């Protein structure tokens, strides 16, 4: 019963996000234009559950290259409003658009001629009327069976905040190196600062076979190393190609006898590779650009030295530092 209820909650919340996606239009681009033109900061404000969501959105914006600060509406009316400059932009969050504490702040922001972007579920609300642009986060229903606790609505609002952050990241051409600079003390920041040679898998951990090996040898190596791919090298150790688990499945579905499958013919030649002297951040950028999860590491003449897996860069596997 509990599992069925949990699945229903997740279904309802996913429906909410899809509804917000379907309602997305030109107002999103306008919001991006306003934020991009802002010479100072994006001030995020909201109270209650919306305030908690706002704090997370603000933190994500800061991590991804958009200067942001969170302002509590009540504290704002007791002096913290002084932190808001006329050059700022305010992102105000209230699902109903009629939150009393937030509404009291709106007139003060208008007096300062601060542009307001609203995240709300009621486009005819007081908040929406004060805003220069409104991002509609209305959801069909809350996951709470009483329809009282914010559930689907807060999830949708949080997702909209992520959409803003990622779209801004893209416009600003924010890179992995920039992310690293914003996280000098974080575990991911530390991972991305080291050289590829410090984090790559080498030796017996590298899934590799020779170019003249039979197809079955590739399958065995793929299963043994469990990294989703096998590299092909020649007799001098030079990297020739790569075969992924997807390639293996396609070969097996061809209807040929396993002894007839030509591994060399099925491999992808000249795979994407990186030098061990470059940074882990560079490797992550290459993986993102090519939408791959494994990356070959080669020396100056193209000999295979090791392999990088996305999970190692993001900390989901073993990550080894040289001290």
PDB file of C-alpha atoms in Angstrom:
ATOM      1  CA  UNK A   1       0.000   0.000   0.000  1.00  0.00           C
ATOM      2  CA  UNK A   2       2.776   2.434   0.956  1.00  0.00           C
ATOM      3  CA  UNK A   3       4.736   1.709  -2.215  1.00  0.00           C
ATOM      4  CA  UNK A   4       1.642   2.237  -4.342  1.00  0.00           C
ATOM      5  CA  UNK A   5       0.993   5.558  -2.605  1.00  0.00           C
ATOM      6  CA  UNK A   6       4.600   6.647  -3.063  1.00  0.00           C
ATOM      7  CA  UNK A   7       4.413   5.839  -6.780  1.00  0.00           C
ATOM      8  CA  UNK A   8       1.204   7.850  -7.035  1.00  0.00           C
ATOM      9  CA  UNK A   9       2.882  10.834  -5.361  1.00  0.00           C
ATOM     10  CA  UNK A  10       5.799  10.675  -7.787  1.00  0.00           C
ATOM     11  CA  UNK A  11       3.406  10.390 -10.719  1.00  0.00           C
ATOM     12  CA  UNK A  12       1.429  13.432  -9.601  1.00  0.00           C
ATOM     13  CA  UNK A  13       4.601  15.467  -9.110  1.00  0.00           C
ATOM     14  CA  UNK A  14       5.940  14.470 -12.520  1.00  0.00           C
ATOM     15  CA  UNK A  15       2.624  15.521 -14.062  1.00  0.00           C
ATOM     16  CA  UNK A  16       3.083  18.901 -12.409  1.00  0.00           C
ATOM     17  CA  UNK A  17       6.521  19.410 -13.938  1.00  0.00           C
ATOM     18  CA  UNK A  18       5.229  18.396 -17.367  1.00  0.00           C
ATOM     19  CA  UNK A  19       2.368  20.890 -17.039  1.00  0.00           C
ATOM     20  CA  UNK A  20       4.832  23.675 -16.243  1.00  0.00           C
ATOM     21  CA  UNK A  21       6.974  22.650 -19.196  1.00  0.00           C
ATOM     22  CA  UNK A  22       3.991  22.752 -21.532  1.00  0.00           C
ATOM     23  CA  UNK A  23       3.072  26.263 -20.340  1.00  0.00           C
ATOM     24  CA  UNK A  24       6.570  27.621 -20.908  1.00  0.00           C
ATOM     25  CA  UNK A  25       6.720  30.388 -23.472  1.00  0.00           C
ATOM     26  CA  UNK A  26       8.237  33.730 -24.408  1.00  0.00           C
ATOM     27  CA  UNK A  27       8.056  34.975 -20.817  1.00  0.00           C
ATOM     28  CA  UNK A  28      10.923  32.612 -19.962  1.00  0.00           C
ATOM     29  CA  UNK A  29      13.161  34.232 -22.596  1.00  0.00           C
ATOM     30  CA  UNK A  30      12.157  37.664 -21.307  1.00  0.00           C
ATOM     31  CA  UNK A  31      13.103  36.663 -17.768  1.00  0.00           C
ATOM     32  CA  UNK A  32      16.488  35.498 -19.021  1.00  0.00           C
ATOM     33  CA  UNK A  33      17.022  38.790 -20.866  1.00  0.00           C
ATOM     34  CA  UNK A  34      16.258  40.776 -17.700  1.00  0.00           C
ATOM     35  CA  UNK A  35      18.636  38.719 -15.569  1.00  0.00           C
ATOM     36  CA  UNK A  36      21.392  38.809 -18.184  1.00  0.00           C
ATOM     37  CA  UNK A  37      21.105  42.612 -18.354  1.00  0.00           C
ATOM     38  CA  UNK A  38      21.287  42.948 -14.563  1.00  0.00           C
ATOM     39  CA  UNK A  39      24.580  44.648 -13.598  1.00  0.00           C
ATOM     40  CA  UNK A  40      24.536  43.378 -10.016  1.00  0.00           C
ATOM     41  CA  UNK A  41      22.608  40.526  -8.358  1.00  0.00           C
ATOM     42  CA  UNK A  42      19.470  38.463  -8.566  1.00  0.00           C
ATOM     43  CA  UNK A  43      17.692  38.782  -5.223  1.00  0.00           C
ATOM     44  CA  UNK A  44      15.496  35.753  -4.500  1.00  0.00           C
ATOM     45  CA  UNK A  45      12.674  36.125  -1.997  1.00  0.00           C
ATOM     46  CA  UNK A  46       9.843  34.026  -0.618  1.00  0.00           C
ATOM     47  CA  UNK A  47       8.505  32.745   2.684  1.00  0.00           C
ATOM     48  CA  UNK A  48       7.569  29.350   4.100  1.00  0.00           C
ATOM     49  CA  UNK A  49       8.081  26.457   1.703  1.00  0.00           C
ATOM     50  CA  UNK A  50       8.563  28.951  -1.134  1.00  0.00           C
ATOM     51  CA  UNK A  51      11.346  30.552   0.888  1.00  0.00           C
ATOM     52  CA  UNK A  52      13.102  27.226   1.311  1.00  0.00           C
ATOM     53  CA  UNK A  53      12.811  26.582  -2.421  1.00  0.00           C
ATOM     54  CA  UNK A  54      14.104  30.100  -3.041  1.00  0.00           C
ATOM     55  CA  UNK A  55      17.195  29.473  -0.933  1.00  0.00           C
ATOM     56  CA  UNK A  56      18.018  26.416  -2.998  1.00  0.00           C
ATOM     57  CA  UNK A  57      17.455  28.296  -6.264  1.00  0.00           C
ATOM     58  CA  UNK A  58      19.724  31.093  -5.062  1.00  0.00           C
ATOM     59  CA  UNK A  59      22.437  28.597  -4.128  1.00  0.00           C
ATOM     60  CA  UNK A  60      22.215  26.919  -7.536  1.00  0.00           C
ATOM     61  CA  UNK A  61      22.433  30.265  -9.319  1.00  0.00           C
ATOM     62  CA  UNK A  62      25.569  31.189  -7.382  1.00  0.00           C
ATOM     63  CA  UNK A  63      27.157  27.835  -8.227  1.00  0.00           C
ATOM     64  CA  UNK A  64      26.491  28.262 -11.926  1.00  0.00           C
ATOM     65  CA  UNK A  65      27.671  31.800 -12.504  1.00  0.00           C
ATOM     66  CA  UNK A  66      24.704  34.047 -11.636  1.00  0.00           C
ATOM     67  CA  UNK A  67      25.328  36.198  -8.550  1.00  0.00           C
ATOM     68  CA  UNK A  68      22.391  35.780  -6.198  1.00  0.00           C
ATOM     69  CA  UNK A  69      21.326  36.386  -2.612  1.00  0.00           C
ATOM     70  CA  UNK A  70      18.272  35.273  -0.649  1.00  0.00           C
ATOM     71  CA  UNK A  71      16.121  37.908   1.099  1.00  0.00           C
ATOM     72  CA  UNK A  72      13.558  36.918   3.730  1.00  0.00           C
ATOM     73  CA  UNK A  73      10.434  39.074   3.234  1.00  0.00           C
ATOM     74  CA  UNK A  74       9.866  39.679   6.951  1.00  0.00           C
ATOM     75  CA  UNK A  75      13.497  40.537   7.649  1.00  0.00           C
ATOM     76  CA  UNK A  76      13.397  42.803   4.606  1.00  0.00           C
ATOM     77  CA  UNK A  77      10.675  44.932   6.239  1.00  0.00           C
ATOM     78  CA  UNK A  78      12.825  45.246   9.358  1.00  0.00           C
ATOM     79  CA  UNK A  79      15.959  46.626   7.756  1.00  0.00           C
ATOM     80  CA  UNK A  80      17.291  44.007   5.345  1.00  0.00           C
ATOM     81  CA  UNK A  81      15.619  45.834   2.465  1.00  0.00           C
ATOM     82  CA  UNK A  82      18.723  48.001   2.525  1.00  0.00           C
ATOM     83  CA  UNK A  83      20.608  45.211   0.790  1.00  0.00           C
ATOM     84  CA  UNK A  84      18.493  45.650  -2.358  1.00  0.00           C
ATOM     85  CA  UNK A  85      19.873  48.145  -4.888  1.00  0.00           C
ATOM     86  CA  UNK A  86      18.058  49.673  -7.826  1.00  0.00           C
ATOM     87  CA  UNK A  87      20.443  47.782 -10.104  1.00  0.00           C
ATOM     88  CA  UNK A  88      19.270  44.424  -8.725  1.00  0.00           C
ATOM     89  CA  UNK A  89      16.557  42.141 -10.081  1.00  0.00           C
ATOM     90  CA  UNK A  90      14.162  40.372  -7.720  1.00  0.00           C
ATOM     91  CA  UNK A  91      12.885  36.834  -8.228  1.00  0.00           C
ATOM     92  CA  UNK A  92       9.778  36.626  -6.024  1.00  0.00           C
ATOM     93  CA  UNK A  93       8.267  33.213  -5.240  1.00  0.00           C
ATOM     94  CA  UNK A  94       4.704  32.595  -4.090  1.00  0.00           C
ATOM     95  CA  UNK A  95       2.493  29.896  -5.533  1.00  0.00           C
ATOM     96  CA  UNK A  96      -0.728  31.755  -4.687  1.00  0.00           C
ATOM     97  CA  UNK A  97       0.768  35.132  -5.514  1.00  0.00           C
ATOM     98  CA  UNK A  98      -1.099  36.520  -2.520  1.00  0.00           C
ATOM     99  CA  UNK A  99       1.287  35.822   0.364  1.00  0.00           C
ATOM    100  CA  UNK A 100       0.778  38.694   2.807  1.00  0.00           C
ATOM    101  CA  UNK A 101       4.395  39.006   3.958  1.00  0.00           C
ATOM    102  CA  UNK A 102       5.639  39.062   0.373  1.00  0.00           C
ATOM    103  CA  UNK A 103       2.964  41.460  -0.827  1.00  0.00           C
ATOM    104  CA  UNK A 104       4.025  44.022   1.795  1.00  0.00           C
ATOM    105  CA  UNK A 105       7.485  43.952   0.271  1.00  0.00           C
ATOM    106  CA  UNK A 106       6.356  44.459  -3.326  1.00  0.00           C
ATOM    107  CA  UNK A 107       5.421  48.136  -3.056  1.00  0.00           C
ATOM    108  CA  UNK A 108       8.811  48.948  -1.522  1.00  0.00           C
ATOM    109  CA  UNK A 109      10.543  47.176  -4.375  1.00  0.00           C
ATOM    110  CA  UNK A 110       8.456  49.078  -6.916  1.00  0.00           C
ATOM    111  CA  UNK A 111       9.426  52.370  -5.251  1.00  0.00           C
ATOM    112  CA  UNK A 112      13.062  51.450  -5.778  1.00  0.00           C
ATOM    113  CA  UNK A 113      12.257  50.650  -9.429  1.00  0.00           C
ATOM    114  CA  UNK A 114      13.588  47.150  -9.004  1.00  0.00           C
ATOM    115  CA  UNK A 115      12.263  44.816 -11.741  1.00  0.00           C
ATOM    116  CA  UNK A 116      10.397  41.809 -10.337  1.00  0.00           C
ATOM    117  CA  UNK A 117      10.229  38.376 -11.905  1.00  0.00           C
ATOM    118  CA  UNK A 118       7.419  36.316 -10.395  1.00  0.00           C
ATOM    119  CA  UNK A 119       7.353  32.563  -9.912  1.00  0.00           C
ATOM    120  CA  UNK A 120       3.746  31.794  -9.114  1.00  0.00           C
ATOM    121  CA  UNK A 121       0.833  29.594 -10.022  1.00  0.00           C
ATOM    122  CA  UNK A 122      -1.759  32.377 -10.343  1.00  0.00           C
ATOM    123  CA  UNK A 123      -1.098  34.708 -13.268  1.00  0.00           C
ATOM    124  CA  UNK A 124      -3.845  37.112 -12.138  1.00  0.00           C
ATOM    125  CA  UNK A 125      -2.495  37.479  -8.593  1.00  0.00           C
ATOM    126  CA  UNK A 126      -1.151  40.559  -6.842  1.00  0.00           C
ATOM    127  CA  UNK A 127       2.416  39.311  -7.263  1.00  0.00           C
ATOM    128  CA  UNK A 128       1.923  38.788 -10.990  1.00  0.00           C
ATOM    129  CA  UNK A 129       0.514  42.310 -11.362  1.00  0.00           C
ATOM    130  CA  UNK A 130       3.606  43.792  -9.709  1.00  0.00           C
ATOM    131  CA  UNK A 131       5.983  41.732 -11.857  1.00  0.00           C
ATOM    132  CA  UNK A 132       7.470  42.713 -15.214  1.00  0.00           C
ATOM    133  CA  UNK A 133       7.323  39.045 -16.183  1.00  0.00           C
ATOM    134  CA  UNK A 134       5.594  36.046 -14.619  1.00  0.00           C
ATOM    135  CA  UNK A 135       6.756  32.457 -14.908  1.00  0.00           C
ATOM    136  CA  UNK A 136       3.702  30.269 -14.465  1.00  0.00           C
ATOM    137  CA  UNK A 137       4.375  27.247 -12.223  1.00  0.00           C
ATOM    138  CA  UNK A 138       0.738  26.148 -11.909  1.00  0.00           C
ATOM    139  CA  UNK A 139       0.269  22.409 -11.402  1.00  0.00           C
ATOM    140  CA  UNK A 140      -2.920  20.374 -11.930  1.00  0.00           C
ATOM    141  CA  UNK A 141      -2.981  19.143  -8.318  1.00  0.00           C
ATOM    142  CA  UNK A 142      -0.919  18.745  -5.194  1.00  0.00           C
ATOM    143  CA  UNK A 143       0.368  15.313  -4.260  1.00  0.00           C
ATOM    144  CA  UNK A 144      -0.874  15.877  -0.714  1.00  0.00           C
ATOM    145  CA  UNK A 145      -4.229  14.013  -0.544  1.00  0.00           C
ATOM    146  CA  UNK A 146      -5.685  16.885   1.492  1.00  0.00           C
ATOM    147  CA  UNK A 147      -4.619  19.385  -1.132  1.00  0.00           C
ATOM    148  CA  UNK A 148      -3.088  21.523   1.605  1.00  0.00           C
ATOM    149  CA  UNK A 149       0.630  20.840   1.934  1.00  0.00           C
ATOM    150  CA  UNK A 150       2.711  22.285  -0.923  1.00  0.00           C
ATOM    151  CA  UNK A 151       4.110  19.254  -2.745  1.00  0.00           C
ATOM    152  CA  UNK A 152       3.760  19.238  -6.522  1.00  0.00           C
ATOM    153  CA  UNK A 153       3.807  23.035  -6.561  1.00  0.00           C
ATOM    154  CA  UNK A 154       7.115  23.324  -4.709  1.00  0.00           C
ATOM    155  CA  UNK A 155       8.650  20.608  -6.894  1.00  0.00           C
ATOM    156  CA  UNK A 156       7.563  22.466 -10.028  1.00  0.00           C
ATOM    157  CA  UNK A 157       8.873  25.775  -8.677  1.00  0.00           C
ATOM    158  CA  UNK A 158      12.213  24.209  -7.848  1.00  0.00           C
ATOM    159  CA  UNK A 159      12.382  22.707 -11.335  1.00  0.00           C
ATOM    160  CA  UNK A 160      11.681  26.119 -12.877  1.00  0.00           C
ATOM    161  CA  UNK A 161      14.522  27.557 -10.824  1.00  0.00           C
ATOM    162  CA  UNK A 162      16.826  24.850 -12.178  1.00  0.00           C
ATOM    163  CA  UNK A 163      15.643  25.635 -15.709  1.00  0.00           C
ATOM    164  CA  UNK A 164      16.533  29.297 -15.185  1.00  0.00           C
ATOM    165  CA  UNK A 165      19.953  28.442 -13.758  1.00  0.00           C
ATOM    166  CA  UNK A 166      20.842  26.056 -16.593  1.00  0.00           C
ATOM    167  CA  UNK A 167      19.589  28.424 -19.294  1.00  0.00           C
ATOM    168  CA  UNK A 168      21.641  31.255 -17.777  1.00  0.00           C
ATOM    169  CA  UNK A 169      24.641  28.941 -17.527  1.00  0.00           C
ATOM    170  CA  UNK A 170      24.308  28.229 -21.232  1.00  0.00           C
ATOM    171  CA  UNK A 171      23.969  31.892 -22.197  1.00  0.00           C
ATOM    172  CA  UNK A 172      27.020  32.835 -20.153  1.00  0.00           C
ATOM    173  CA  UNK A 173      28.992  29.905 -21.596  1.00  0.00           C
ATOM    174  CA  UNK A 174      29.777  28.845 -18.044  1.00  0.00           C
ATOM    175  CA  UNK A 175      32.342  26.041 -18.111  1.00  0.00           C
ATOM    176  CA  UNK A 176      33.476  23.271 -15.800  1.00  0.00           C
ATOM    177  CA  UNK A 177      36.545  25.357 -14.946  1.00  0.00           C
ATOM    178  CA  UNK A 178      34.255  28.177 -13.795  1.00  0.00           C
ATOM    179  CA  UNK A 179      32.283  25.736 -11.666  1.00  0.00           C
ATOM    180  CA  UNK A 180      35.544  24.565 -10.117  1.00  0.00           C
ATOM    181  CA  UNK A 181      36.503  28.128  -9.203  1.00  0.00           C
ATOM    182  CA  UNK A 182      33.160  28.552  -7.442  1.00  0.00           C
ATOM    183  CA  UNK A 183      33.722  25.325  -5.458  1.00  0.00           C
ATOM    184  CA  UNK A 184      37.340  25.546  -4.240  1.00  0.00           C
ATOM    185  CA  UNK A 185      36.514  23.693  -1.021  1.00  0.00           C
ATOM    186  CA  UNK A 186      33.946  21.256  -2.327  1.00  0.00           C
ATOM    187  CA  UNK A 187      34.592  17.631  -3.112  1.00  0.00           C
ATOM    188  CA  UNK A 188      33.646  18.078  -6.776  1.00  0.00           C
ATOM    189  CA  UNK A 189      35.857  21.148  -7.010  1.00  0.00           C
ATOM    190  CA  UNK A 190      38.766  19.151  -5.632  1.00  0.00           C
ATOM    191  CA  UNK A 191      38.180  16.370  -8.128  1.00  0.00           C
ATOM    192  CA  UNK A 192      38.178  18.726 -11.076  1.00  0.00           C
ATOM    193  CA  UNK A 193      41.404  20.478 -10.041  1.00  0.00           C
ATOM    194  CA  UNK A 194      43.648  17.443 -10.388  1.00  0.00           C
ATOM    195  CA  UNK A 195      45.393  16.156 -13.499  1.00  0.00           C
ATOM    196  CA  UNK A 196      43.867  13.352 -15.537  1.00  0.00           C
ATOM    197  CA  UNK A 197      46.813  11.073 -14.677  1.00  0.00           C
ATOM    198  CA  UNK A 198      45.808  11.239 -11.007  1.00  0.00           C
ATOM    199  CA  UNK A 199      42.292   9.930 -11.550  1.00  0.00           C
ATOM    200  CA  UNK A 200      42.474   7.671 -14.573  1.00  0.00           C
ATOM    201  CA  UNK A 201      42.240   3.892 -14.317  1.00  0.00           C
ATOM    202  CA  UNK A 202      45.342   2.070 -15.533  1.00  0.00           C
ATOM    203  CA  UNK A 203      46.801  -1.412 -15.929  1.00  0.00           C
ATOM    204  CA  UNK A 204      44.480  -4.326 -15.401  1.00  0.00           C
ATOM    205  CA  UNK A 205      41.545  -2.007 -14.744  1.00  0.00           C
ATOM    206  CA  UNK A 206      41.510  -0.804 -18.366  1.00  0.00           C
ATOM    207  CA  UNK A 207      39.141  -2.763 -20.649  1.00  0.00           C
ATOM    208  CA  UNK A 208      41.276  -3.376 -23.709  1.00  0.00           C
ATOM    209  CA  UNK A 209      41.862  -6.073 -26.316  1.00  0.00           C
ATOM    210  CA  UNK A 210      44.017  -6.344 -29.411  1.00  0.00           C
ATOM    211  CA  UNK A 211      42.663  -5.642 -32.864  1.00  0.00           C
ATOM    212  CA  UNK A 212      42.946  -9.282 -33.912  1.00  0.00           C
ATOM    213  CA  UNK A 213      41.020 -10.629 -30.907  1.00  0.00           C
ATOM    214  CA  UNK A 214      37.798 -12.567 -31.541  1.00  0.00           C
ATOM    215  CA  UNK A 215      34.402 -11.071 -30.820  1.00  0.00           C
ATOM    216  CA  UNK A 216      33.896 -13.266 -27.759  1.00  0.00           C
ATOM    217  CA  UNK A 217      37.066 -11.848 -26.184  1.00  0.00           C
ATOM    218  CA  UNK A 218      35.534  -8.381 -26.405  1.00  0.00           C
ATOM    219  CA  UNK A 219      32.359  -9.560 -24.672  1.00  0.00           C
ATOM    220  CA  UNK A 220      34.368 -11.212 -21.898  1.00  0.00           C
ATOM    221  CA  UNK A 221      36.478  -8.095 -21.358  1.00  0.00           C
ATOM    222  CA  UNK A 222      33.399  -5.864 -21.337  1.00  0.00           C
ATOM    223  CA  UNK A 223      31.729  -7.970 -18.652  1.00  0.00           C
ATOM    224  CA  UNK A 224      34.922  -8.363 -16.633  1.00  0.00           C
ATOM    225  CA  UNK A 225      35.789  -4.654 -16.377  1.00  0.00           C
ATOM    226  CA  UNK A 226      32.157  -3.449 -16.263  1.00  0.00           C
ATOM    227  CA  UNK A 227      32.853   0.068 -17.561  1.00  0.00           C
ATOM    228  CA  UNK A 228      30.487  -0.001 -20.521  1.00  0.00           C
ATOM    229  CA  UNK A 229      33.140  -0.088 -23.236  1.00  0.00           C
ATOM    230  CA  UNK A 230      36.234  -1.882 -24.512  1.00  0.00           C
ATOM    231  CA  UNK A 231      39.158  -0.175 -26.246  1.00  0.00           C
ATOM    232  CA  UNK A 232      40.905  -1.751 -29.248  1.00  0.00           C
ATOM    233  CA  UNK A 233      44.656  -1.304 -29.690  1.00  0.00           C
ATOM    234  CA  UNK A 234      47.242  -2.495 -32.162  1.00  0.00           C
ATOM    235  CA  UNK A 235      50.404  -4.489 -31.480  1.00  0.00           C
ATOM    236  CA  UNK A 236      52.314  -1.340 -30.459  1.00  0.00           C
ATOM    237  CA  UNK A 237      49.661  -0.248 -27.979  1.00  0.00           C
ATOM    238  CA  UNK A 238      48.216   2.500 -30.165  1.00  0.00           C
ATOM    239  CA  UNK A 239      44.516   3.195 -29.681  1.00  0.00           C
ATOM    240  CA  UNK A 240      42.519   2.175 -32.753  1.00  0.00           C
ATOM    241  CA  UNK A 241      38.893   2.243 -31.658  1.00  0.00           C
ATOM    242  CA  UNK A 242      36.217   1.584 -29.076  1.00  0.00           C
ATOM    243  CA  UNK A 243      33.274  -0.785 -28.761  1.00  0.00           C
ATOM    244  CA  UNK A 244      30.508  -0.003 -26.296  1.00  0.00           C
ATOM    245  CA  UNK A 245      27.999  -2.342 -24.732  1.00  0.00           C
ATOM    246  CA  UNK A 246      25.442  -0.882 -27.143  1.00  0.00           C
ATOM    247  CA  UNK A 247      27.653  -1.848 -30.078  1.00  0.00           C
ATOM    248  CA  UNK A 248      27.930  -5.374 -28.697  1.00  0.00           C
ATOM    249  CA  UNK A 249      24.158  -5.689 -28.443  1.00  0.00           C
ATOM    250  CA  UNK A 250      23.712  -4.488 -32.018  1.00  0.00           C
ATOM    251  CA  UNK A 251      26.261  -6.983 -33.268  1.00  0.00           C
ATOM    252  CA  UNK A 252      24.550  -9.833 -31.426  1.00  0.00           C
ATOM    253  CA  UNK A 253      21.181  -8.833 -32.886  1.00  0.00           C
ATOM    254  CA  UNK A 254      22.540  -9.010 -36.438  1.00  0.00           C
ATOM    255  CA  UNK A 255      21.684 -12.719 -36.622  1.00  0.00           C
ATOM    256  CA  UNK A 256      25.253 -13.762 -37.414  1.00  0.00           C
ATOM    257  CA  UNK A 257      26.936 -16.660 -35.706  1.00  0.00           C
ATOM    258  CA  UNK A 258      29.104 -15.411 -32.856  1.00  0.00           C
ATOM    259  CA  UNK A 259      32.174 -16.795 -34.596  1.00  0.00           C
ATOM    260  CA  UNK A 260      31.369 -14.768 -37.724  1.00  0.00           C
ATOM    261  CA  UNK A 261      31.108 -11.360 -36.046  1.00  0.00           C
ATOM    262  CA  UNK A 262      34.055  -9.123 -36.920  1.00  0.00           C
ATOM    263  CA  UNK A 263      34.977  -7.039 -33.886  1.00  0.00           C
ATOM    264  CA  UNK A 264      37.333  -4.856 -35.888  1.00  0.00           C
ATOM    265  CA  UNK A 265      34.631  -3.972 -38.413  1.00  0.00           C
ATOM    266  CA  UNK A 266      32.147  -3.050 -35.707  1.00  0.00           C
ATOM    267  CA  UNK A 267      34.306  -0.745 -33.645  1.00  0.00           C
ATOM    268  CA  UNK A 268      34.175   3.050 -33.734  1.00  0.00           C
ATOM    269  CA  UNK A 269      37.517   4.247 -35.047  1.00  0.00           C
ATOM    270  CA  UNK A 270      39.500   7.208 -33.697  1.00  0.00           C
ATOM    271  CA  UNK A 271      37.531   7.584 -30.455  1.00  0.00           C
ATOM    272  CA  UNK A 272      37.612  10.764 -28.414  1.00  0.00           C
ATOM    273  CA  UNK A 273      40.689  10.825 -26.196  1.00  0.00           C
ATOM    274  CA  UNK A 274      42.579  13.101 -23.814  1.00  0.00           C
ATOM    275  CA  UNK A 275      46.149  13.573 -22.621  1.00  0.00           C
ATOM    276  CA  UNK A 276      46.991  12.548 -19.071  1.00  0.00           C
ATOM    277  CA  UNK A 277      48.602  15.972 -18.533  1.00  0.00           C
ATOM    278  CA  UNK A 278      45.303  17.848 -18.875  1.00  0.00           C
ATOM    279  CA  UNK A 279      42.952  18.578 -15.980  1.00  0.00           C
ATOM    280  CA  UNK A 280      40.011  16.504 -14.830  1.00  0.00           C
ATOM    281  CA  UNK A 281      37.855  19.560 -15.542  1.00  0.00           C
ATOM    282  CA  UNK A 282      38.941  19.361 -19.196  1.00  0.00           C
ATOM    283  CA  UNK A 283      37.937  15.698 -19.283  1.00  0.00           C
ATOM    284  CA  UNK A 284      34.513  16.510 -17.869  1.00  0.00           C
ATOM    285  CA  UNK A 285      34.019  19.210 -20.503  1.00  0.00           C
ATOM    286  CA  UNK A 286      34.924  16.764 -23.282  1.00  0.00           C
ATOM    287  CA  UNK A 287      32.510  14.177 -21.911  1.00  0.00           C
ATOM    288  CA  UNK A 288      29.716  16.731 -21.756  1.00  0.00           C
ATOM    289  CA  UNK A 289      30.451  17.989 -25.264  1.00  0.00           C
ATOM    290  CA  UNK A 290      30.413  14.513 -26.819  1.00  0.00           C
ATOM    291  CA  UNK A 291      27.780  13.050 -24.466  1.00  0.00           C
ATOM    292  CA  UNK A 292      29.968  10.107 -23.460  1.00  0.00           C
ATOM    293  CA  UNK A 293      30.666   8.424 -20.130  1.00  0.00           C
ATOM    294  CA  UNK A 294      34.101   6.901 -20.834  1.00  0.00           C
ATOM    295  CA  UNK A 295      37.161   8.654 -22.185  1.00  0.00           C
ATOM    296  CA  UNK A 296      40.418   7.148 -23.408  1.00  0.00           C
ATOM    297  CA  UNK A 297      43.695   8.570 -22.119  1.00  0.00           C
ATOM    298  CA  UNK A 298      46.560   8.465 -24.617  1.00  0.00           C
ATOM    299  CA  UNK A 299      50.177   9.607 -24.767  1.00  0.00           C
ATOM    300  CA  UNK A 300      51.700  11.948 -27.346  1.00  0.00           C
ATOM    301  CA  UNK A 301      51.878   9.230 -30.026  1.00  0.00           C
ATOM    302  CA  UNK A 302      48.405   7.841 -29.392  1.00  0.00           C
ATOM    303  CA  UNK A 303      49.265   4.867 -27.187  1.00  0.00           C
ATOM    304  CA  UNK A 304      46.540   3.937 -24.723  1.00  0.00           C
ATOM    305  CA  UNK A 305      47.541   4.852 -21.159  1.00  0.00           C
ATOM    306  CA  UNK A 306      44.281   4.556 -19.258  1.00  0.00           C
ATOM    307  CA  UNK A 307      40.584   5.286 -19.063  1.00  0.00           C
ATOM    308  CA  UNK A 308      38.409   7.863 -17.344  1.00  0.00           C
ATOM    309  CA  UNK A 309      34.828   7.109 -16.334  1.00  0.00           C
ATOM    310  CA  UNK A 310      32.293   9.840 -15.612  1.00  0.00           C
ATOM    311  CA  UNK A 311      31.433   8.239 -12.274  1.00  0.00           C
ATOM    312  CA  UNK A 312      35.008   8.687 -11.107  1.00  0.00           C
ATOM    313  CA  UNK A 313      34.941  12.383 -11.970  1.00  0.00           C
ATOM    314  CA  UNK A 314      31.631  12.911 -10.177  1.00  0.00           C
ATOM    315  CA  UNK A 315      32.562  10.822  -7.162  1.00  0.00           C
ATOM    316  CA  UNK A 316      30.287   7.814  -7.632  1.00  0.00           C
ATOM    317  CA  UNK A 317      33.194   5.435  -7.922  1.00  0.00           C
ATOM    318  CA  UNK A 318      36.686   5.206  -6.514  1.00  0.00           C
ATOM    319  CA  UNK A 319      38.526   8.494  -6.814  1.00  0.00           C
ATOM    320  CA  UNK A 320      42.223   8.379  -6.059  1.00  0.00           C
ATOM    321  CA  UNK A 321      44.366  11.373  -5.125  1.00  0.00           C
ATOM    322  CA  UNK A 322      48.147  11.269  -5.356  1.00  0.00           C
ATOM    323  CA  UNK A 323      49.727  12.755  -2.234  1.00  0.00           C
TER     324      UNK A 323
END
